[in-house]
Amino acid sequence: MPRLTSFPAFFRVSGRDVLVVGSGAAAAAKTRLLAETDARIVVVAAHPEEELAADVARTGATLKRETFSPAHLSGATLVFAATEDEAQDRAIADAARAARIPVNVVDRPELCDFTTPAIVNRAPLAVAIGTEGAAPVLARHVRARIEALLAPEVGALASLAESLRETVARLVPAGEARRRFWARLFDGPVAARALAGDAAGARSLAMREIAAEPDLAGFVWLVGAGPGSVDLLTLRAQRVLQEADVIVHDALVPSEVIAMGRRDAERIFVGKRKGHHEATQSEIEALLVREARAGRRVVRLKSGDPMIFGRAGEEMAALKAAGVAYEVVPGVTAALAAASSARVPLTLRRVASSLVFATGHDLDGRTLPDWGGLALSGATVAVYMGRTVAGLVAGRLLEAGLSPDTPAIAVENAERADERVFAGRLRDLAGLAERDDVDGPALILIGPSLAEADLADAIPFAEAAGAAVAAA
Ligand code: SAH
């Protein structure tokens, strides 16, 4: 792991003197930053500019209209040299260091004992973001994202937790019960009330939860992990991943998503992978039941959406039969990811008004699959697990009378770094199965609504033999 050159810490400044030396914009900015705390801000500026004077007045800082001298350092906890003059700043830094007071010199990381992070303030909760000076703009960017994540009232929730700490330590048994109590507090109805501004209601509900029997029952979430990129995970999926003691996942779930769980959560792989024994469906069901009965909180992670070709039906039935409580968290299914990647609509006014989720894998018989009729009436068909049987799928539809000119696309590894879009007509679709360069999961879309698509960059299903050789 790369190491940091600075140690992130929070400095106690409440009621203490913090010195800002300088007259211009830099001093004003530090004054405003410090005003996020309840430090006593002392500004030393012989000739304060207008902006600084205004910030001093607004923040209640003390202004000393004097030229800096080391005597100003007496009693200060931190010093900011913000004169924007290199020689002066350096002199201030030297004096501070001689007096053993940590100093920050604006825009001169090499002269700093400490640097100032970008701050998200939800007092008493604070998030400090630093890049060790490498990319301050990136820090601000990250800050904006964290700002958006944290409701303004989350500070009230932190205060509530602080006020309950002693009571909880007395009444809720240490260990799993207490961890769950807090997890539930920050995530359940108490949090909802606190975040809605109802501090009193949150408090009385929390007291009731403290008095209640600890909830140690197991639980299973069937969670859709989406097609492959982390930012298509739902916020709810992300939240329950934090809750899980055990994460049971299969091969198509990206490792970044699995990594999002708690560090101490157990991860169990149940998919196909070379050299691994592949767990059977009934073994997976038995595993979920066993873990939940042992009181563990289990996330069963599936690619895409659990309810679409994800065997959620069987797993829910097994959980229900065993009396295990469960919930389902939806995910972005491959068909939707593929359509977005290829920028094709799945429905189109007056052209396609229905959408079929189909699989290419139960085409053993000689008859048209049950979704074939819908394709003939203009529905868009999304074929899962269809790559190796693309020829069979196309053949059946052509035999049944679908036009060979019907547009078709296939997206391999939709929403992953190695995504590729193939396109052509139904009559060429069989070529997909014959390509030996395609081995990722692929989703096939067939239907007239794809005709409008801009697929100039797409790869033809079957490349001309010569072209394939040239590319190889
Ligand atoms: N529950 C999943 C589907 C599982 S079946 C979902 O809702 O997406 C597995 C099939 O899904 C694969 O054979 C492939 O057809 C499709 N698939 C899953 N992830 C995909 C991806 N990233 N790109 C293209 N197709 C994908």
CSV table of N, CA, C and O in Angstrom, one decimal, residues 176 180 216-221 244-249 264-270 283-300 319 322 324-325:
chain,number,residue,atom,x,y,z
A,176,GLU,N,-21.6,-8.3,19.1
A,176,GLU,CA,-22.5,-8.3,18.0
A,176,GLU,C,-23.8,-7.5,18.2
A,176,GLU,O,-24.3,-6.7,17.4
A,180,ARG,N,-24.8,-4.2,16.1
A,180,ARG,CA,-26.1,-4.1,15.4
A,180,ARG,C,-27.0,-3.0,15.8
A,180,ARG,O,-27.7,-2.4,15.1
A,216,LEU,N,-30.9,-10.5,17.2
A,216,LEU,CA,-29.8,-11.3,16.7
A,216,LEU,C,-30.2,-12.3,15.7
A,216,LEU,O,-29.4,-13.2,15.4
A,217,ALA,N,-31.3,-12.1,15.1
A,217,ALA,CA,-31.8,-13.0,14.0
A,217,ALA,C,-31.0,-12.8,12.8
A,217,ALA,O,-30.6,-11.7,12.4
A,218,GLY,N,-30.8,-13.9,12.0
A,218,GLY,CA,-30.1,-13.8,10.8
A,218,GLY,C,-31.1,-13.2,9.7
A,218,GLY,O,-32.3,-13.0,9.9
A,219,PHE,N,-30.5,-12.8,8.6
A,219,PHE,CA,-31.3,-12.2,7.6
A,219,PHE,C,-30.5,-12.3,6.2
A,219,PHE,O,-29.3,-12.4,6.2
A,220,VAL,N,-31.3,-12.4,5.2
A,220,VAL,CA,-30.7,-12.5,3.9
A,220,VAL,C,-31.2,-11.4,2.9
A,220,VAL,O,-32.4,-11.2,2.9
A,221,TRP,N,-30.3,-10.7,2.3
A,221,TRP,CA,-30.7,-9.8,1.2
A,221,TRP,C,-30.2,-10.4,-0.1
A,221,TRP,O,-29.0,-10.8,-0.3
A,244,ALA,N,-23.5,-6.5,5.9
A,244,ALA,CA,-23.4,-8.0,5.8
A,244,ALA,C,-22.2,-8.5,6.6
A,244,ALA,O,-21.1,-8.0,6.6
A,245,ASP,N,-22.5,-9.7,7.3
A,245,ASP,CA,-21.4,-10.4,7.9
A,245,ASP,C,-20.8,-11.4,6.9
A,245,ASP,O,-19.7,-11.8,7.0
A,246,VAL,N,-21.7,-11.8,5.9
A,246,VAL,CA,-21.2,-12.8,4.9
A,246,VAL,C,-21.7,-12.3,3.6
A,246,VAL,O,-22.8,-11.8,3.4
A,247,ILE,N,-20.8,-12.4,2.6
A,247,ILE,CA,-21.2,-12.0,1.2
A,247,ILE,C,-21.0,-13.2,0.3
A,247,ILE,O,-19.9,-13.7,0.2
A,248,VAL,N,-22.1,-13.7,-0.3
A,248,VAL,CA,-22.1,-14.9,-1.1
A,248,VAL,C,-22.3,-14.4,-2.6
A,248,VAL,O,-23.3,-13.7,-2.9
A,249,HIS,N,-21.3,-14.6,-3.4
A,249,HIS,CA,-21.3,-14.0,-4.7
A,249,HIS,C,-20.9,-15.0,-5.8
A,249,HIS,O,-20.3,-16.0,-5.5
A,264,ASP,N,-14.2,-7.0,7.6
A,264,ASP,CA,-14.2,-8.3,8.4
A,264,ASP,C,-15.3,-9.2,7.9
A,264,ASP,O,-15.6,-10.3,8.5
A,265,ALA,N,-16.1,-8.8,6.8
A,265,ALA,CA,-17.1,-9.7,6.4
A,265,ALA,C,-16.5,-11.0,5.7
A,265,ALA,O,-15.5,-10.8,5.0
A,266,GLU,N,-17.1,-12.1,5.8
A,266,GLU,CA,-16.6,-13.3,5.1
A,266,GLU,C,-17.2,-13.3,3.7
A,266,GLU,O,-18.3,-12.9,3.5
A,267,ARG,N,-16.3,-13.6,2.7
A,267,ARG,CA,-16.7,-13.6,1.3
A,267,ARG,C,-16.7,-15.1,0.9
A,267,ARG,O,-15.7,-15.8,1.0
A,268,ILE,N,-17.9,-15.5,0.3
A,268,ILE,CA,-17.9,-16.9,-0.2
A,268,ILE,C,-18.3,-16.9,-1.7
A,268,ILE,O,-19.3,-16.3,-2.1
A,269,PHE,N,-17.4,-17.5,-2.5
A,269,PHE,CA,-17.6,-17.6,-3.9
A,269,PHE,C,-18.3,-18.8,-4.3
A,269,PHE,O,-17.9,-19.9,-3.9
A,270,VAL,N,-19.4,-18.7,-5.0
A,270,VAL,CA,-20.2,-19.9,-5.4
A,270,VAL,C,-20.4,-20.1,-6.9
A,270,VAL,O,-21.3,-20.7,-7.3
A,283,GLU,N,-26.9,-26.5,-3.0
A,283,GLU,CA,-25.9,-26.2,-2.0
A,283,GLU,C,-25.9,-24.7,-1.6
A,283,GLU,O,-25.7,-24.3,-0.5
A,284,ILE,N,-26.1,-23.8,-2.6
A,284,ILE,CA,-26.2,-22.4,-2.4
A,284,ILE,C,-27.3,-22.1,-1.4
A,284,ILE,O,-27.2,-21.3,-0.4
A,285,GLU,N,-28.5,-22.7,-1.7
A,285,GLU,CA,-29.7,-22.4,-0.9
A,285,GLU,C,-29.4,-22.9,0.5
A,285,GLU,O,-29.7,-22.2,1.5
A,286,ALA,N,-28.8,-24.1,0.7
A,286,ALA,CA,-28.5,-24.6,2.0
A,286,ALA,C,-27.5,-23.7,2.7
A,286,ALA,O,-27.7,-23.5,3.9
A,287,LEU,N,-26.6,-23.2,2.0
A,287,LEU,CA,-25.6,-22.3,2.6
A,287,LEU,C,-26.3,-21.0,3.2
A,287,LEU,O,-26.0,-20.6,4.3
A,288,LEU,N,-27.2,-20.4,2.4
A,288,LEU,CA,-27.9,-19.2,2.8
A,288,LEU,C,-28.7,-19.5,4.1
A,288,LEU,O,-28.6,-18.7,5.0
A,289,VAL,N,-29.4,-20.6,4.1
A,289,VAL,CA,-30.2,-20.9,5.2
A,289,VAL,C,-29.3,-21.2,6.5
A,289,VAL,O,-29.6,-20.7,7.5
A,290,ARG,N,-28.2,-21.9,6.3
A,290,ARG,CA,-27.3,-22.2,7.4
A,290,ARG,C,-26.7,-21.0,8.0
A,290,ARG,O,-26.8,-20.8,9.2
A,291,GLU,N,-26.3,-20.1,7.2
A,291,GLU,CA,-25.6,-18.8,7.7
A,291,GLU,C,-26.7,-18.0,8.4
A,291,GLU,O,-26.4,-17.4,9.5
A,292,ALA,N,-27.9,-17.8,7.8
A,292,ALA,CA,-28.9,-17.0,8.5
A,292,ALA,C,-29.3,-17.6,9.8
A,292,ALA,O,-29.5,-16.9,10.8
A,293,ARG,N,-29.4,-19.0,9.8
A,293,ARG,CA,-29.8,-19.6,11.1
A,293,ARG,C,-28.8,-19.5,12.1
A,293,ARG,O,-29.1,-19.5,13.3
A,294,ALA,N,-27.5,-19.3,11.7
A,294,ALA,CA,-26.5,-19.0,12.7
A,294,ALA,C,-26.5,-17.6,13.2
A,294,ALA,O,-25.5,-17.1,13.8
A,295,GLY,N,-27.5,-16.8,12.7
A,295,GLY,CA,-27.6,-15.4,13.2
A,295,GLY,C,-26.8,-14.4,12.4
A,295,GLY,O,-26.6,-13.3,12.8
A,296,ARG,N,-26.4,-14.8,11.2
A,296,ARG,CA,-25.6,-13.9,10.4
A,296,ARG,C,-26.4,-13.2,9.4
A,296,ARG,O,-27.4,-13.6,9.0
A,297,ARG,N,-25.9,-12.0,9.1
A,297,ARG,CA,-26.6,-11.1,8.1
A,297,ARG,C,-25.9,-11.4,6.7
A,297,ARG,O,-24.7,-11.1,6.6
A,298,VAL,N,-26.6,-12.0,5.8
A,298,VAL,CA,-26.0,-12.5,4.6
A,298,VAL,C,-26.5,-11.6,3.4
A,298,VAL,O,-27.6,-11.3,3.2
A,299,VAL,N,-25.5,-11.2,2.6
A,299,VAL,CA,-25.8,-10.6,1.3
A,299,VAL,C,-25.5,-11.6,0.2
A,299,VAL,O,-24.4,-12.1,0.1
A,300,ARG,N,-26.6,-11.9,-0.6
A,300,ARG,CA,-26.4,-12.8,-1.7
A,300,ARG,C,-26.3,-11.9,-2.9
A,300,ARG,O,-27.3,-11.3,-3.4
A,319,LEU,N,-35.6,-19.9,1.4
A,319,LEU,CA,-35.6,-19.1,2.6
A,319,LEU,C,-36.9,-19.1,3.3
A,319,LEU,O,-37.0,-19.2,4.5
A,322,ALA,N,-37.6,-22.2,5.1
A,322,ALA,CA,-36.8,-22.4,6.3
A,322,ALA,C,-37.1,-21.3,7.4
A,322,ALA,O,-36.5,-21.3,8.4
A,324,VAL,N,-36.6,-18.1,7.2
A,324,VAL,CA,-35.5,-17.0,7.2
A,324,VAL,C,-36.1,-15.7,6.6
A,324,VAL,O,-36.6,-15.8,5.5
A,325,ALA,N,-35.9,-14.6,7.3
A,325,ALA,CA,-36.4,-13.3,6.8
A,325,ALA,C,-35.5,-12.9,5.7
A,325,ALA,O,-34.3,-13.0,5.8
